[in-house]
Short mmCIF file of C-alpha atoms in Angstrom, two decimals:
data_model
loop_
_atom_site.label_atom_id
_atom_site.label_comp_id
_atom_site.label_asym_id
_atom_site.label_seq_id
_atom_site.Cartn_x
_atom_site.Cartn_y
_atom_site.Cartn_z
CA UNK A 1 137.69 97.64 105.75
CA UNK A 2 137.07 100.22 108.51
CA UNK A 3 137.64 103.75 107.24
CA UNK A 4 136.15 107.04 108.37
CA UNK A 5 132.65 106.29 107.08
CA UNK A 6 132.57 102.84 108.73
CA UNK A 7 133.80 104.27 112.03
CA UNK A 8 131.13 106.99 111.88
CA UNK A 9 128.45 104.34 111.34
CA UNK A 10 129.77 102.23 114.23
CA UNK A 11 129.95 105.25 116.53
CA UNK A 12 126.34 106.19 115.85
CA UNK A 13 125.13 102.64 116.44
CA UNK A 14 127.01 102.57 119.74
CA UNK A 15 125.69 106.00 120.67
CA UNK A 16 122.10 104.91 120.05
CA UNK A 17 122.59 101.83 122.24
CA UNK A 18 124.66 103.29 125.07
CA UNK A 19 124.36 107.08 125.37
CA UNK A 20 122.18 108.29 128.24
CA UNK A 21 122.04 104.85 129.85
CA UNK A 22 123.75 103.56 132.99
CA UNK A 23 126.22 100.73 132.55
CA UNK A 24 125.22 97.51 134.28
CA UNK A 25 128.09 95.53 132.79
CA UNK A 26 131.69 96.54 132.19
CA UNK A 27 134.55 94.28 131.17
CA UNK A 28 137.79 95.54 129.63
CA UNK A 29 139.86 92.51 128.65
CA UNK A 30 143.26 94.09 128.32
CA UNK A 31 145.81 93.69 131.12
CA UNK A 32 146.28 97.37 131.87
CA UNK A 33 142.57 98.04 132.43
CA UNK A 34 141.29 94.59 133.45
CA UNK A 35 140.40 95.80 136.95
CA UNK A 36 138.59 98.96 135.79
CA UNK A 37 134.90 98.88 136.72
CA UNK A 38 132.61 101.30 134.92
CA UNK A 39 129.31 99.88 136.15
CA UNK A 40 126.99 102.44 137.67
CA UNK A 41 128.29 105.19 135.40
CA UNK A 42 126.27 106.75 132.61
CA UNK A 43 127.59 106.80 129.05
CA UNK A 44 127.48 110.38 127.81
CA UNK A 45 128.14 109.89 124.10
CA UNK A 46 130.12 107.92 121.54
CA UNK A 47 131.98 110.21 119.15
CA UNK A 48 133.99 109.30 116.04
CA UNK A 49 137.21 111.16 115.33
CA UNK A 50 138.70 110.08 112.03
CA UNK A 51 139.20 106.34 112.51
CA UNK A 52 139.07 106.60 116.31
CA UNK A 53 136.12 105.99 118.65
CA UNK A 54 135.70 107.97 121.87
CA UNK A 55 133.14 106.57 124.32
CA UNK A 56 132.71 109.24 126.98
CA UNK A 57 131.56 108.14 130.41
CA UNK A 58 130.47 110.24 133.37
CA UNK A 59 133.19 110.90 135.87
CA UNK A 60 135.51 112.37 133.27
CA UNK A 61 136.50 109.10 131.58
CA UNK A 62 136.80 108.15 127.89
CA UNK A 63 137.18 104.68 126.46
CA UNK A 64 139.35 105.15 123.38
CA UNK A 65 139.31 102.42 120.74
CA UNK A 66 140.57 101.97 117.19
CA UNK A 67 139.44 99.28 114.74
CA UNK A 68 142.46 99.31 112.41
CA UNK A 69 142.19 96.44 109.91
CA UNK A 70 139.74 93.96 111.45
CA UNK A 71 138.47 95.29 114.76
CA UNK A 72 134.71 95.60 115.26
CA UNK A 73 132.04 96.66 117.72
CA UNK A 74 128.78 94.68 117.72
CA UNK A 75 125.57 95.63 119.53
CA UNK A 76 123.05 93.07 120.77
CA UNK A 77 119.97 93.14 122.93
CA UNK A 78 121.02 92.48 126.50
CA UNK A 79 120.70 88.76 127.12
CA UNK A 80 121.16 87.89 123.45
CA UNK A 81 124.11 85.64 122.67
CA UNK A 82 126.82 87.56 120.77
CA UNK A 83 128.06 86.10 117.51
CA UNK A 84 130.70 88.54 116.28
CA UNK A 85 133.50 86.01 116.65
CA UNK A 86 135.04 83.59 119.16
CA UNK A 87 134.75 84.65 122.80
CA UNK A 88 138.53 84.92 123.15
CA UNK A 89 138.49 87.76 120.57
CA UNK A 90 136.30 89.96 122.77
CA UNK A 91 138.33 92.84 124.20
CA UNK A 92 135.56 94.95 125.73
CA UNK A 93 131.97 94.63 126.92
CA UNK A 94 129.76 97.59 127.78
CA UNK A 95 126.18 96.81 128.69
CA UNK A 96 123.02 98.37 130.07
CA UNK A 97 119.53 97.07 130.76
CA UNK A 98 118.60 97.14 127.07
CA UNK A 99 121.73 96.72 124.97
CA UNK A 100 125.22 95.26 125.23
CA UNK A 101 128.15 96.23 123.02
CA UNK A 102 131.02 93.82 122.39
CA UNK A 103 134.36 94.99 121.03
CA UNK A 104 136.11 92.31 118.97
CA UNK A 105 139.79 92.18 118.00
CA UNK A 106 140.37 95.77 119.07
CA UNK A 107 144.09 96.54 118.60
CA UNK A 108 143.76 99.79 120.55
CA UNK A 109 141.72 99.97 123.75
CA UNK A 110 142.53 102.35 126.56
CA UNK A 111 140.73 104.16 129.34
CA UNK A 112 141.83 107.78 129.54
CA UNK A 113 140.73 111.03 131.12
CA UNK A 114 138.30 112.91 128.90
CA UNK A 115 140.32 116.06 129.53
CA UNK A 116 143.32 114.27 128.00
CA UNK A 117 141.68 113.04 124.78
CA UNK A 118 144.03 115.25 122.80
CA UNK A 119 146.86 112.88 123.69
CA UNK A 120 145.06 110.16 121.69
CA UNK A 121 143.56 112.14 118.81
CA UNK A 122 145.07 115.62 118.95
CA UNK A 123 147.54 114.79 116.17
CA UNK A 124 144.74 114.21 113.64
CA UNK A 125 144.07 116.59 110.78
CA UNK A 126 140.64 117.91 109.78
CA UNK A 127 138.01 115.19 110.25
CA UNK A 128 136.21 114.48 106.98
CA UNK A 129 133.02 113.69 108.89
CA UNK A 130 133.53 115.98 111.86
CA UNK A 131 131.52 119.09 112.72
CA UNK A 132 134.67 121.18 112.39
CA UNK A 133 135.59 119.96 108.89
CA UNK A 134 137.91 122.51 107.26
CA UNK A 135 138.62 121.80 103.57
CA UNK A 136 141.08 124.66 103.19
CA UNK A 137 143.20 123.37 106.07
CA UNK A 138 143.00 119.83 104.65
CA UNK A 139 144.31 121.07 101.28
CA UNK A 140 147.09 123.01 102.99
CA UNK A 141 148.23 119.94 104.93
CA UNK A 142 147.93 117.63 101.94
CA UNK A 143 150.16 119.89 99.84
CA UNK A 144 152.63 120.75 102.61
CA UNK A 145 155.25 118.24 101.42
CA UNK A 146 155.40 118.46 97.60
CA UNK A 147 157.81 115.52 97.29
CA UNK A 148 155.55 113.08 99.12
CA UNK A 149 153.53 110.61 97.06
CA UNK A 150 149.80 111.19 96.87
CA UNK A 151 149.07 107.79 98.41
CA UNK A 152 151.24 108.51 101.44
CA UNK A 153 149.76 111.98 101.86
CA UNK A 154 146.17 110.70 101.68
CA UNK A 155 146.82 107.95 104.23
CA UNK A 156 148.51 110.29 106.69
CA UNK A 157 145.80 111.01 109.26
CA UNK A 158 147.60 114.22 110.21
CA UNK A 159 146.55 115.65 106.84
CA UNK A 160 142.88 114.68 106.81
CA UNK A 161 141.37 112.09 109.09
CA UNK A 162 139.30 109.19 107.83
CA UNK A 163 140.93 107.97 104.60
CA UNK A 164 142.23 104.41 104.31
CA UNK A 165 143.39 102.12 101.51
CA UNK A 166 140.04 101.87 99.74
CA UNK A 167 139.53 105.61 99.44
CA UNK A 168 143.20 106.15 98.64
CA UNK A 169 142.90 103.99 95.52
CA UNK A 170 139.49 105.33 94.53
CA UNK A 171 140.45 108.98 94.94
CA UNK A 172 143.61 108.58 92.88
CA UNK A 173 141.55 106.93 90.14
CA UNK A 174 138.98 109.70 90.16
CA UNK A 175 141.79 112.26 89.88
CA UNK A 176 143.28 110.21 86.96
CA UNK A 177 146.71 110.02 88.63
CA UNK A 178 148.60 107.15 90.23
CA UNK A 179 149.05 107.06 94.02
CA UNK A 180 152.83 107.32 93.45
CA UNK A 181 152.69 110.75 91.83
CA UNK A 182 154.33 113.39 94.09
CA UNK A 183 151.75 115.78 95.49
CA UNK A 184 153.69 118.72 94.10
CA UNK A 185 153.12 117.43 90.55
CA UNK A 186 149.33 117.50 90.81
CA UNK A 187 147.76 119.92 88.35
CA UNK A 188 146.36 123.19 89.65
CA UNK A 189 143.03 122.69 91.39
CA UNK A 190 143.42 118.91 91.79
CA UNK A 191 144.20 118.94 95.55
CA UNK A 192 141.05 120.99 96.15
CA UNK A 193 138.98 118.58 94.04
CA UNK A 194 140.49 115.55 95.81
CA UNK A 195 139.60 116.92 99.22
CA UNK A 196 136.07 117.87 98.12
CA UNK A 197 135.54 114.44 96.56
CA UNK A 198 136.80 112.67 99.68
CA UNK A 199 134.35 114.63 101.81
CA UNK A 200 131.46 113.98 99.43
CA UNK A 201 132.11 110.24 99.25
CA UNK A 202 132.48 109.70 102.98
CA UNK A 203 129.35 111.75 103.66
CA UNK A 204 127.42 109.69 101.09
CA UNK A 205 128.63 106.38 102.53
CA UNK A 206 128.49 106.97 106.27
CA UNK A 207 124.98 105.53 106.63
CA UNK A 208 125.24 102.84 103.94
CA UNK A 209 125.87 99.17 104.76
CA UNK A 210 128.08 98.89 101.65
CA UNK A 211 130.55 101.56 100.57
CA UNK A 212 130.03 102.93 97.05
CA UNK A 213 132.15 105.31 94.99
CA UNK A 214 130.69 104.67 91.53
CA UNK A 215 127.71 106.59 90.21
CA UNK A 216 126.60 104.92 87.00
CA UNK A 217 128.08 101.42 86.84
CA UNK A 218 125.45 98.86 87.72
CA UNK A 219 126.62 96.11 90.03
CA UNK A 220 130.01 97.73 90.66
CA UNK A 221 130.43 99.55 93.97
CA UNK A 222 134.06 100.59 93.45
CA UNK A 223 136.06 101.72 90.41
CA UNK A 224 139.40 99.97 91.01
CA UNK A 225 139.76 98.69 94.57
CA UNK A 226 139.51 94.90 94.69
CA UNK A 227 139.20 94.67 90.89
CA UNK A 228 142.65 93.39 89.88
CA UNK A 229 142.68 92.06 86.33
CA UNK A 230 139.24 93.40 85.51
CA UNK A 231 138.68 96.13 82.91
CA UNK A 232 139.09 99.74 83.92
CA UNK A 233 135.67 101.43 83.83
CA UNK A 234 137.21 104.44 82.09
CA UNK A 235 139.49 102.95 79.41
CA UNK A 236 139.11 99.17 79.53
CA UNK A 237 142.71 98.34 80.45
CA UNK A 238 143.33 95.66 83.08
CA UNK A 239 143.43 97.05 86.60
CA UNK A 240 146.63 96.28 88.49
CA UNK A 241 147.42 95.64 92.14
CA UNK A 242 150.53 96.33 94.19
CA UNK A 243 151.23 95.00 97.67
CA UNK A 244 153.78 96.73 99.83
CA UNK A 245 153.88 95.37 103.37
CA UNK A 246 150.37 95.51 104.80
CA UNK A 247 149.29 98.12 102.26
CA UNK A 248 147.58 97.34 98.99
CA UNK A 249 146.92 99.62 96.03
CA UNK A 250 144.79 99.22 92.92
CA UNK A 251 145.15 101.44 89.85
CA UNK A 252 144.80 101.59 86.09
CA UNK A 253 148.22 101.71 84.39
CA UNK A 254 146.71 103.16 81.21
CA UNK A 255 144.60 106.15 82.22
CA UNK A 256 146.11 107.16 85.58
CA UNK A 257 149.09 109.38 84.90
CA UNK A 258 152.25 109.21 86.99
CA UNK A 259 154.80 106.69 88.27
CA UNK A 260 153.84 103.04 88.77
CA UNK A 261 154.46 100.83 91.80
CA UNK A 262 158.08 100.80 92.86
CA UNK A 263 158.78 104.35 91.70
CA UNK A 264 157.68 105.67 95.08
CA UNK A 265 156.99 104.16 98.49
CA UNK A 266 153.35 103.73 97.60
CA UNK A 267 150.22 103.05 99.66
#
């Protein structure tokens, strides 16, 4: 599931393949930008911002994309047949003499002025993997609405950018509270520890092919996410799962303190 660490990894792969090279192929397969031709322009850089990707192109243009649940960018040697999915799922193609990047199932794809990037990403809070990461500001934003559930606050990209459902569940477990506990009921020092842990985990995972939050459990990459019905690594109780719309939450009902699913709006 693409979260901040995955997006960082994708951005750096794209940057290695495209930055500094002139585009020889450009195909944006969305109606609004289908006639846009970027060939002959040099890609300046590919920068991640939270869960967003900003591909900056000379001439003051930025291709803004977002992976959401199942979008993906794949890089192949130019001339190699892509195999990231059916051809009808390709939304964007950017290629140069050496590499070609294909964007699959991209729910957000727009060509904007680089000077106007703030319209796409200016609402985001401190970027967990950004050069301007500000933990104090992240804590302030996270705690700004004491009545809001922790899960909602963690997923709100205006608080801190880069957390999705996996990290939401894992961070709540590590803090030993349920995602439905109001932020204002967190014990003193817990918001600071949550923010520091989030930053540490995303930093540790940004260059890994498989996300890991555990430190000592062999064979287990995650503590609770995706482990419904299996024993909690801390107390042995069966891990539970709640589905609310397109959001899913995993937690231990025995050793995570706070309300259970249904007591709040959840993740």
